GROMACS .gro file of C-alpha atoms in nm:
model
  445
    1MET     CA    1  -3.946   3.886   4.552
    2ARG     CA    2  -3.708   4.124   4.721
    3VAL     CA    3  -3.357   4.013   4.626
    4VAL     CA    4  -3.025   4.147   4.757
    5ILE     CA    5  -2.724   4.078   4.535
    6VAL     CA    6  -2.384   4.121   4.702
    7GLY     CA    7  -2.117   4.181   4.437
    8ALA     CA    8  -2.169   4.400   4.130
    9GLY     CA    9  -1.918   4.223   3.907
   10GLN     CA   10  -2.004   4.035   3.587
   11VAL     CA   11  -2.207   3.766   3.765
   12GLY     CA   12  -2.391   4.005   3.993
   13SER     CA   13  -2.463   4.247   3.709
   14SER     CA   14  -2.593   3.966   3.489
   15ILE     CA   15  -2.826   3.839   3.762
   16ALA     CA   16  -2.945   4.192   3.838
   17ALA     CA   17  -3.026   4.251   3.470
   18ASP     CA   18  -3.221   3.924   3.458
   19LEU     CA   19  -3.426   3.997   3.770
   20ALA     CA   20  -3.480   4.372   3.748
   21ASP     CA   21  -3.802   4.356   3.544
   22THR     CA   22  -3.986   4.113   3.770
   23HIS     CA   23  -3.838   4.157   4.120
   24GLU     CA   24  -3.727   4.425   4.360
   25VAL     CA   25  -3.347   4.412   4.334
   26ILE     CA   26  -3.091   4.574   4.564
   27VAL     CA   27  -2.722   4.553   4.469
   28VAL     CA   28  -2.447   4.585   4.732
   29ASP     CA   29  -2.083   4.648   4.643
   30CYS     CA   30  -1.781   4.828   4.786
   31ASP     CA   31  -1.722   4.999   4.449
   32GLY     CA   32  -1.951   5.302   4.440
   33GLU     CA   33  -1.899   5.354   4.066
   34ARG     CA   34  -2.022   5.002   3.987
   35VAL     CA   35  -2.327   5.051   4.205
   36GLU     CA   36  -2.407   5.384   4.040
   37GLU     CA   37  -2.364   5.232   3.694
   38LEU     CA   38  -2.616   4.957   3.774
   39ASN     CA   39  -2.853   5.219   3.913
   40TYR     CA   40  -2.854   5.395   3.578
   41SER     CA   41  -2.854   5.080   3.362
   42TYR     CA   42  -3.131   4.882   3.534
   43ASP     CA   43  -3.423   4.944   3.763
   44VAL     CA   44  -3.235   4.845   4.079
   45LEU     CA   45  -3.145   5.009   4.408
   46GLY     CA   46  -2.780   5.038   4.506
   47VAL     CA   47  -2.600   5.032   4.840
   48THR     CA   48  -2.228   5.109   4.860
   49GLY     CA   49  -2.059   4.913   5.137
   50ASP     CA   50  -1.919   4.581   5.262
   51GLY     CA   51  -2.171   4.300   5.215
   52THR     CA   52  -2.029   4.111   5.514
   53SER     CA   53  -2.117   4.403   5.743
   54VAL     CA   54  -2.441   4.388   5.942
   55SER     CA   55  -2.490   4.765   5.908
   56THR     CA   56  -2.459   4.746   5.529
   57LEU     CA   57  -2.704   4.457   5.509
   58GLU     CA   58  -2.948   4.644   5.733
   59GLU     CA   59  -2.916   4.948   5.507
   60ALA     CA   60  -3.011   4.717   5.217
   61GLY     CA   61  -3.325   4.615   5.408
   62ILE     CA   62  -3.220   4.262   5.497
   63GLU     CA   63  -3.513   4.207   5.736
   64GLU     CA   64  -3.765   4.235   5.451
   65THR     CA   65  -3.550   4.045   5.198
   66ASP     CA   66  -3.658   3.709   5.055
   67MET     CA   67  -3.328   3.605   4.895
   68VAL     CA   68  -2.961   3.702   4.920
   69ILE     CA   69  -2.719   3.611   4.640
   70ALA     CA   70  -2.349   3.636   4.731
   71SER     CA   71  -2.172   3.666   4.396
   72THR     CA   72  -1.838   3.835   4.458
   73ASP     CA   73  -1.519   3.690   4.309
   74ASN     CA   74  -1.400   3.576   4.653
   75ASP     CA   75  -1.528   3.242   4.789
   76GLU     CA   76  -1.468   3.323   5.153
   77THR     CA   77  -1.642   3.659   5.126
   78ASN     CA   78  -1.950   3.495   4.976
   79ILE     CA   79  -1.963   3.235   5.255
   80VAL     CA   80  -1.928   3.503   5.524
   81VAL     CA   81  -2.204   3.707   5.360
   82CYS     CA   82  -2.442   3.410   5.380
   83SER     CA   83  -2.344   3.331   5.740
   84THR     CA   84  -2.405   3.691   5.842
   85VAL     CA   85  -2.740   3.700   5.664
   86LYS     CA   86  -2.857   3.383   5.841
   87ALA     CA   87  -2.759   3.531   6.178
   88ILE     CA   88  -2.989   3.832   6.133
   89SER     CA   89  -3.267   3.722   5.895
   90ASP     CA   90  -3.463   3.434   5.742
   91ALA     CA   91  -3.365   3.513   5.382
   92PHE     CA   92  -3.283   3.226   5.143
   93THR     CA   93  -2.907   3.239   5.075
   94ILE     CA   94  -2.713   3.147   4.762
   95ALA     CA   95  -2.333   3.146   4.752
   96ARG     CA   96  -2.116   3.134   4.443
   97VAL     CA   97  -1.780   2.959   4.492
   98LYS     CA   98  -1.496   2.843   4.269
   99ASN     CA   99  -1.328   2.595   4.503
  100THR     CA  100  -1.498   2.254   4.489
  101GLU     CA  101  -1.378   2.173   4.843
  102TYR     CA  102  -1.631   2.422   4.980
  103LEU     CA  103  -1.900   2.255   4.769
  104ARG     CA  104  -1.808   1.909   4.904
  105THR     CA  105  -1.825   2.035   5.262
  106TRP     CA  106  -2.162   2.200   5.198
  107GLU     CA  107  -2.303   1.885   5.035
  108ARG     CA  108  -2.205   1.671   5.337
  109SER     CA  109  -2.375   1.897   5.590
  110GLU     CA  110  -2.719   2.041   5.533
  111ARG     CA  111  -2.697   2.420   5.507
  112ALA     CA  112  -2.332   2.436   5.614
  113PHE     CA  113  -2.191   2.790   5.638
  114GLY     CA  114  -2.545   2.926   5.652
  115VAL     CA  115  -2.579   2.863   5.277
  116ASP     CA  116  -2.912   2.731   5.145
  117PHE     CA  117  -2.780   2.673   4.794
  118MET     CA  118  -2.421   2.669   4.668
  119VAL     CA  119  -2.307   2.691   4.307
  120CYS     CA  120  -1.952   2.608   4.201
  121THR     CA  121  -1.839   2.810   3.900
  122ASN     CA  122  -1.555   2.576   3.794
  123LEU     CA  123  -1.764   2.260   3.817
  124LEU     CA  124  -2.064   2.410   3.635
  125ALA     CA  125  -1.840   2.532   3.351
  126ALA     CA  126  -1.679   2.189   3.319
  127LYS     CA  127  -2.018   2.015   3.311
  128SER     CA  128  -2.137   2.258   3.044
  129ILE     CA  129  -1.838   2.170   2.825
  130VAL     CA  130  -1.861   1.794   2.878
  131ARG     CA  131  -2.229   1.788   2.777
  132MET     CA  132  -2.131   1.924   2.434
  133ILE     CA  133  -1.857   1.668   2.375
  134GLY     CA  134  -1.988   1.358   2.202
  135LEU     CA  135  -2.259   1.559   2.023
  136PRO     CA  136  -2.115   1.680   1.690
  137ALA     CA  137  -2.192   2.044   1.606
  138ALA     CA  138  -2.352   2.105   1.948
  139ARG     CA  139  -2.307   2.455   2.087
  140ASP     CA  140  -2.513   2.416   2.402
  141VAL     CA  141  -2.669   2.118   2.582
  142ASP     CA  142  -2.886   2.117   2.893
  143PRO     CA  143  -3.041   1.815   3.069
  144PHE     CA  144  -3.398   1.812   3.199
  145ALA     CA  145  -3.620   1.566   3.387
  146GLY     CA  146  -3.330   1.391   3.556
  147GLY     CA  147  -3.145   1.337   3.227
  148LYS     CA  148  -3.443   1.181   3.046
  149VAL     CA  149  -3.469   1.491   2.825
  150GLN     CA  150  -3.206   1.704   2.652
  151MET     CA  151  -3.223   2.049   2.501
  152ALA     CA  152  -2.950   2.102   2.246
  153GLU     CA  153  -2.848   2.381   2.012
  154PHE     CA  154  -2.671   2.282   1.689
  155GLU     CA  155  -2.492   2.500   1.434
  156VAL     CA  156  -2.575   2.414   1.074
  157ASP     CA  157  -2.278   2.453   0.836
  158ASP     CA  158  -2.293   2.504   0.459
  159ASP     CA  159  -2.214   2.138   0.392
  160SER     CA  160  -2.451   1.996   0.654
  161PRO     CA  161  -2.709   1.753   0.511
  162VAL     CA  162  -2.990   1.943   0.688
  163ALA     CA  163  -2.893   2.279   0.539
  164ASN     CA  164  -3.171   2.420   0.316
  165GLN     CA  165  -3.414   2.154   0.432
  166THR     CA  166  -3.746   2.244   0.591
  167VAL     CA  167  -3.805   2.146   0.952
  168ALA     CA  168  -4.056   1.887   0.830
  169GLU     CA  169  -3.791   1.729   0.605
  170ALA     CA  170  -3.522   1.730   0.879
  171ASP     CA  171  -3.757   1.596   1.149
  172ARG     CA  172  -3.709   1.223   1.102
  173PHE     CA  173  -3.685   1.128   1.470
  174ASP     CA  174  -3.972   0.988   1.678
  175SER     CA  175  -3.877   1.145   2.012
  176LEU     CA  176  -3.743   1.483   1.895
  177THR     CA  177  -3.912   1.824   1.868
  178PHE     CA  178  -3.773   2.118   1.673
  179VAL     CA  179  -3.858   2.422   1.888
  180ALA     CA  180  -3.667   2.715   1.739
  181ILE     CA  181  -3.426   2.844   1.478
  182LEU     CA  182  -3.171   3.107   1.584
  183ARG     CA  183  -3.078   3.336   1.296
  184ASN     CA  184  -2.886   3.664   1.304
  185GLY     CA  185  -2.948   3.705   1.676
  186CYS     CA  186  -3.324   3.649   1.642
  187VAL     CA  187  -3.534   3.358   1.769
  188GLU     CA  188  -3.787   3.205   1.529
  189ILE     CA  189  -4.032   2.939   1.645
  190ALA     CA  190  -3.979   2.629   1.427
  191ARG     CA  191  -4.271   2.540   1.199
  192GLY     CA  192  -4.293   2.253   0.952
  193GLU     CA  193  -4.235   2.489   0.660
  194THR     CA  194  -3.943   2.675   0.825
  195VAL     CA  195  -3.627   2.641   0.612
  196ILE     CA  196  -3.304   2.564   0.800
  197LYS     CA  197  -3.040   2.781   0.635
  198PRO     CA  198  -2.659   2.753   0.654
  199GLY     CA  199  -2.537   2.947   0.956
  200ASP     CA  200  -2.859   2.889   1.149
  201ARG     CA  201  -2.866   2.728   1.492
  202ALA     CA  202  -3.136   2.468   1.541
  203VAL     CA  203  -3.274   2.420   1.892
  204VAL     CA  204  -3.423   2.077   1.959
  205ILE     CA  205  -3.569   1.902   2.263
  206GLY     CA  206  -3.592   1.524   2.290
  207SER     CA  207  -3.462   1.204   2.439
  208PRO     CA  208  -3.081   1.178   2.463
  209THR     CA  209  -3.084   0.902   2.199
  210SER     CA  210  -3.280   1.110   1.948
  211VAL     CA  211  -3.065   1.417   2.012
  212GLN     CA  212  -2.755   1.204   1.944
  213GLU     CA  213  -2.909   1.076   1.621
  214PHE     CA  214  -2.990   1.429   1.510
  215ALA     CA  215  -2.632   1.535   1.587
  216ARG     CA  216  -2.510   1.268   1.346
  217SER     CA  217  -2.743   1.398   1.076
  218VAL     CA  218  -2.621   1.758   1.125
  219ALA     CA  219  -2.250   1.670   1.111
  220PRO     CA  220  -2.208   1.311   0.983
  221GLU     CA  221  -1.835   1.359   0.922
  222GLU     CA  222  -1.761   1.411   1.294
  223SER     CA  223  -1.699   1.126   1.538
  224PRO     CA  224  -1.998   1.072   1.768
  225GLY     CA  225  -2.007   0.964   2.131
  226THR     CA  226  -1.700   0.836   2.313
  227ALA     CA  227  -1.524   0.780   1.980
  228GLU     CA  228  -1.433   1.148   1.986
  229GLU     CA  229  -1.067   1.217   2.063
  230VAL     CA  230  -1.045   1.505   2.310
  231VAL     CA  231  -0.745   1.717   2.406
  232VAL     CA  232  -0.775   1.942   2.712
  233VAL     CA  233  -0.526   2.229   2.722
  234GLY     CA  234  -0.454   2.361   3.069
  235GLY     CA  235  -0.457   2.180   3.402
  236SER     CA  236  -0.667   2.444   3.577
  237GLU     CA  237  -0.951   2.339   3.805
  238ILE     CA  238  -1.187   2.359   3.509
  239GLY     CA  239  -0.947   2.157   3.292
  240TYR     CA  240  -0.915   1.892   3.563
  241HIS     CA  241  -1.292   1.860   3.604
  242VAL     CA  242  -1.342   1.839   3.226
  243ALA     CA  243  -1.096   1.548   3.206
  244ARG     CA  244  -1.241   1.380   3.516
  245LEU     CA  245  -1.600   1.403   3.391
  246LEU     CA  246  -1.494   1.275   3.049
  247GLU     CA  247  -1.329   0.974   3.215
  248GLU     CA  248  -1.656   0.901   3.395
  249ARG     CA  249  -1.834   0.898   3.058
  250GLY     CA  250  -1.588   0.651   2.905
  251PHE     CA  251  -1.355   0.893   2.722
  252ARG     CA  252  -0.977   0.875   2.742
  253PRO     CA  253  -0.875   1.239   2.701
  254ARG     CA  254  -0.528   1.386   2.667
  255LEU     CA  255  -0.440   1.682   2.891
  256ILE     CA  256  -0.155   1.930   2.833
  257GLU     CA  257  -0.016   2.117   3.135
  258ARG     CA  258   0.292   2.338   3.135
  259ASP     CA  259   0.379   2.319   3.506
  260GLY     CA  260   0.566   1.997   3.589
  261GLU     CA  261   0.445   1.961   3.947
  262ARG     CA  262   0.084   2.026   3.851
  263ALA     CA  263   0.113   1.779   3.561
  264ARG     CA  264   0.239   1.503   3.793
  265ASP     CA  265  -0.044   1.571   4.038
  266LEU     CA  266  -0.303   1.553   3.761
  267ALA     CA  267  -0.152   1.232   3.624
  268GLU     CA  268  -0.210   1.066   3.962
  269ARG     CA  269  -0.568   1.195   3.988
  270LEU     CA  270  -0.666   1.113   3.628
  271PRO     CA  271  -0.580   0.744   3.575
  272LYS     CA  272  -0.760   0.716   3.238
  273SER     CA  273  -0.613   1.035   3.091
  274VAL     CA  274  -0.277   1.091   2.924
  275VAL     CA  275  -0.120   1.396   3.093
  276MET     CA  276   0.158   1.567   2.896
  277GLU     CA  277   0.393   1.833   3.034
  278SER     CA  278   0.445   2.100   2.768
  279ASP     CA  279   0.361   2.448   2.647
  280ALA     CA  280   0.042   2.417   2.441
  281THR     CA  281   0.156   2.699   2.210
  282ASP     CA  282   0.465   2.497   2.104
  283ILE     CA  283   0.372   2.410   1.746
  284GLU     CA  284   0.643   2.141   1.715
  285PHE     CA  285   0.507   1.966   2.022
  286LEU     CA  286   0.149   1.987   1.893
  287GLU     CA  287   0.251   1.841   1.558
  288ARG     CA  288   0.461   1.566   1.719
  289GLU     CA  289   0.166   1.463   1.938
  290HIS     CA  290  -0.077   1.479   1.640
  291VAL     CA  291  -0.305   1.721   1.820
  292GLY     CA  292  -0.440   1.822   1.479
  293ASP     CA  293  -0.604   1.477   1.455
  294ALA     CA  294  -0.820   1.543   1.761
  295ASP     CA  295  -1.194   1.586   1.722
  296VAL     CA  296  -1.219   1.843   2.001
  297VAL     CA  297  -0.968   2.072   2.172
  298VAL     CA  298  -1.085   2.231   2.498
  299SER     CA  299  -0.874   2.527   2.613
  300THR     CA  300  -0.895   2.603   2.986
  301LEU     CA  301  -0.588   2.822   3.041
  302ASP     CA  302  -0.574   3.115   3.282
  303SER     CA  303  -0.638   3.395   3.032
  304ASP     CA  304  -0.886   3.461   2.755
  305GLU     CA  305  -0.610   3.563   2.514
  306LYS     CA  306  -0.420   3.234   2.564
  307ASN     CA  307  -0.739   3.034   2.511
  308LEU     CA  308  -0.805   3.225   2.188
  309LEU     CA  309  -0.449   3.159   2.064
  310VAL     CA  310  -0.467   2.785   2.142
  311SER     CA  311  -0.806   2.756   1.972
  312LEU     CA  312  -0.685   2.931   1.657
  313LEU     CA  313  -0.372   2.712   1.647
  314ALA     CA  314  -0.582   2.397   1.688
  315SER     CA  315  -0.820   2.501   1.409
  316ARG     CA  316  -0.529   2.576   1.180
  317MET     CA  317  -0.387   2.228   1.247
  318GLY     CA  318  -0.714   2.063   1.144
  319VAL     CA  319  -0.902   2.008   1.472
  320GLU     CA  320  -1.274   1.970   1.397
  321ARG     CA  321  -1.407   2.169   1.693
  322THR     CA  322  -1.258   2.406   1.950
  323ILE     CA  323  -1.414   2.496   2.287
  324ALA     CA  324  -1.260   2.777   2.493
  325ILE     CA  325  -1.316   2.911   2.841
  326ILE     CA  326  -1.377   3.286   2.814
  327ASP     CA  327  -1.372   3.458   3.150
  328THR     CA  328  -1.497   3.791   3.017
  329ALA     CA  329  -1.854   3.724   2.906
  330ASP     CA  330  -1.855   4.021   2.665
  331TYR     CA  331  -1.578   3.852   2.462
  332VAL     CA  332  -1.776   3.537   2.378
  333ASP     CA  333  -1.936   3.666   2.058
  334LEU     CA  334  -1.609   3.829   1.947
  335PHE     CA  335  -1.403   3.512   2.000
  336GLU     CA  336  -1.660   3.300   1.818
  337THR     CA  337  -1.652   3.546   1.529
  338VAL     CA  338  -1.273   3.524   1.485
  339GLY     CA  339  -1.248   3.145   1.499
  340VAL     CA  340  -1.340   2.981   1.832
  341ASP     CA  341  -1.619   2.732   1.764
  342VAL     CA  342  -1.777   2.749   2.111
  343GLY     CA  343  -1.699   2.998   2.385
  344VAL     CA  344  -1.803   2.911   2.742
  345SER     CA  345  -1.826   3.188   3.000
  346PRO     CA  346  -1.815   3.043   3.355
  347ARG     CA  347  -1.974   3.361   3.488
  348SER     CA  348  -2.266   3.331   3.246
  349VAL     CA  349  -2.312   2.964   3.334
  350VAL     CA  350  -2.329   3.035   3.708
  351ALA     CA  351  -2.558   3.335   3.658
  352GLU     CA  352  -2.799   3.114   3.465
  353GLU     CA  353  -2.791   2.849   3.739
  354ILE     CA  354  -2.873   3.107   4.005
  355SER     CA  355  -3.149   3.267   3.795
  356ARG     CA  356  -3.361   2.951   3.800
  357PHE     CA  357  -3.423   3.000   4.174
  358THR     CA  358  -3.599   3.329   4.112
  359ARG     CA  359  -3.863   3.208   3.865
  360ASP     CA  360  -4.234   3.233   3.946
  361GLY     CA  361  -4.443   2.917   3.942
  362GLU     CA  362  -4.296   2.569   3.993
  363ALA     CA  363  -4.008   2.566   3.744
  364GLU     CA  364  -3.792   2.261   3.821
  365ASN     CA  365  -3.516   2.362   3.581
  366ILE     CA  366  -3.435   2.641   3.340
  367ALA     CA  367  -3.202   2.716   3.049
  368LEU     CA  368  -3.152   3.048   2.875
  369ILE     CA  369  -3.132   3.072   2.494
  370GLU     CA  370  -2.924   3.344   2.326
  371SER     CA  371  -2.846   3.489   2.670
  372ASP     CA  372  -3.199   3.608   2.742
  373LYS     CA  373  -3.407   3.598   2.423
  374ALA     CA  374  -3.583   3.272   2.510
  375GLU     CA  375  -3.607   3.015   2.789
  376VAL     CA  376  -3.656   2.643   2.828
  377LEU     CA  377  -3.848   2.553   3.143
  378GLU     CA  378  -3.922   2.222   3.312
  379ILE     CA  379  -4.257   2.234   3.492
  380GLU     CA  380  -4.426   1.972   3.708
  381VAL     CA  381  -4.795   1.981   3.617
  382ASP     CA  382  -5.041   2.020   3.905
  383SER     CA  383  -5.420   2.016   3.908
  384GLU     CA  384  -5.436   2.395   3.857
  385SER     CA  385  -5.225   2.385   3.539
  386ILE     CA  386  -5.385   2.493   3.213
  387LEU     CA  387  -5.235   2.173   3.063
  388ALA     CA  388  -5.376   1.922   3.314
  389GLY     CA  389  -5.615   1.660   3.178
  390ARG     CA  390  -5.634   1.813   2.832
  391PRO     CA  391  -5.489   1.728   2.488
  392ILE     CA  392  -5.198   1.953   2.397
  393ARG     CA  393  -5.381   2.077   2.086
  394GLU     CA  394  -5.664   2.208   2.301
  395SER     CA  395  -5.440   2.372   2.561
  396MET     CA  396  -5.223   2.545   2.300
  397GLN     CA  397  -5.527   2.736   2.172
  398GLU     CA  398  -5.524   2.927   2.500
  399LEU     CA  399  -5.148   2.985   2.501
  400PRO     CA  400  -4.948   3.247   2.307
  401ASP     CA  401  -4.773   3.169   1.978
  402GLY     CA  402  -4.422   3.194   2.119
  403LEU     CA  403  -4.456   2.872   2.321
  404VAL     CA  404  -4.368   2.513   2.226
  405ILE     CA  405  -4.403   2.196   2.434
  406GLY     CA  406  -4.082   2.008   2.359
  407ALA     CA  407  -4.105   1.694   2.576
  408ILE     CA  408  -4.297   1.520   2.853
  409THR     CA  409  -4.182   1.266   3.109
  410ARG     CA  410  -4.432   1.052   3.300
  411ASP     CA  411  -4.319   0.820   3.579
  412ARG     CA  412  -3.962   0.883   3.459
  413GLU     CA  413  -4.047   0.762   3.108
  414PHE     CA  414  -4.018   0.981   2.799
  415VAL     CA  415  -4.343   1.077   2.622
  416THR     CA  416  -4.329   1.240   2.279
  417PRO     CA  417  -4.567   1.539   2.277
  418ARG     CA  418  -4.819   1.535   1.994
  419GLY     CA  419  -5.141   1.729   1.941
  420ASP     CA  420  -5.359   1.452   2.083
  421THR     CA  421  -5.130   1.377   2.382
  422VAL     CA  422  -5.320   1.429   2.709
  423VAL     CA  423  -5.106   1.587   2.981
  424GLU     CA  424  -5.160   1.434   3.325
  425VAL     CA  425  -5.111   1.574   3.674
  426GLY     CA  426  -4.757   1.487   3.788
  427ASP     CA  427  -4.610   1.497   3.438
  428HIS     CA  428  -4.288   1.690   3.386
  429VAL     CA  429  -4.328   1.913   3.081
  430VAL     CA  430  -4.030   2.080   2.910
  431VAL     CA  431  -4.144   2.401   2.743
  432PHE     CA  432  -3.965   2.641   2.509
  433GLY     CA  433  -4.085   3.000   2.526
  434ASP     CA  434  -4.002   3.340   2.383
  435ILE     CA  435  -3.883   3.569   2.664
  436ASP     CA  436  -4.173   3.808   2.595
  437VAL     CA  437  -4.433   3.547   2.691
  438VAL     CA  438  -4.264   3.299   2.923
  439ASP     CA  439  -4.269   3.507   3.243
  440ASP     CA  440  -4.642   3.570   3.212
  441ILE     CA  441  -4.740   3.218   3.111
  442ALA     CA  442  -4.510   3.009   3.337
  443PRO     CA  443  -4.730   3.039   3.651
  444LYS     CA  444  -5.030   2.909   3.451
  445LEU     CA  445  -4.845   2.595   3.344
   0.00000   0.00000   0.00000
């Protein structure tokens, strides 16, 4: 495809890097230095100018463009970009916004604002966090097949019961498939004889029930499900949505917000949450409120440095797991190294959501592993698929080694994939693949 990306910030740059190898990418930004930097870093074309301007879009070749992604840091600019594009072309438009009010308006009116697809950064980040809560040791969780399937990544500590076990020994669950082990930044396909070492991250795909059971086996000392006590620090939009989504799942979180007026507003909007007005770095307050007894502390303050400080304080007080919003994606690995258990970059989350629209074949859903080292794809099998009407064992002989079928759903029911399982037309198949093979093989599935 020919894709125009308006906005060369962190989100735009991430999407451009993801698409450059397989699509013709043109990046538009007012900052000439950013555009030039992307020109040198990736195989993309650059146009310096205002993405809301017709002349700039025409210079970018809008008439021949298949997709336009508006990914600046300004909601209104992104909406105007899409409206302008629709006025002069037939390109598919994607707008990134932070304000959920725009998302609500768009959802109530088909293609409002000239936007074909809208992604809300704050809401996506909150959903990403909430999926991890209730699953001990989980670092990443993604739903597939309408929630019938989960992909989850778990960190294995030194004292975990599964540490130093082989995959065959740890695999005691009927509807669970071990697909990969992440070790020292590398992705290793999980085999029966693969040893799960302390510090590894195990990637599994299965039914939500089996994933929950595996979470208990990885970290039996942590509280599972809604029994987890959660403290949300910061009444930002992300913090609000985290608390709201937790309420919907049956949790009763506590939320700490420094601003009195904002705290009162949140208390009215979150009837099942306890909202406390205080500075979350006040150690006396944290001790008085027994924050150290919490299972999870989620820090959603307005700066990366504050979120790091709160996470380190919480860990020092005895909190089992800390999750922090990290606005600068490059800081995620650093923060996790110095003590944050899980760092969530809203920009990375939204870039991943947008990337799934650019995949070849009929991918229904996509998740990225280790940024871009591997992918999990959900594919609806058609009559042309290499999998259709054949046992998995037979099909896999014609597929590369770096591919694992993790789950199947048929008529919205979970099917555990085994060697003799015959894949039928209409099945939804969730596949794990090494990045080196997945782009080539996805259209065949």
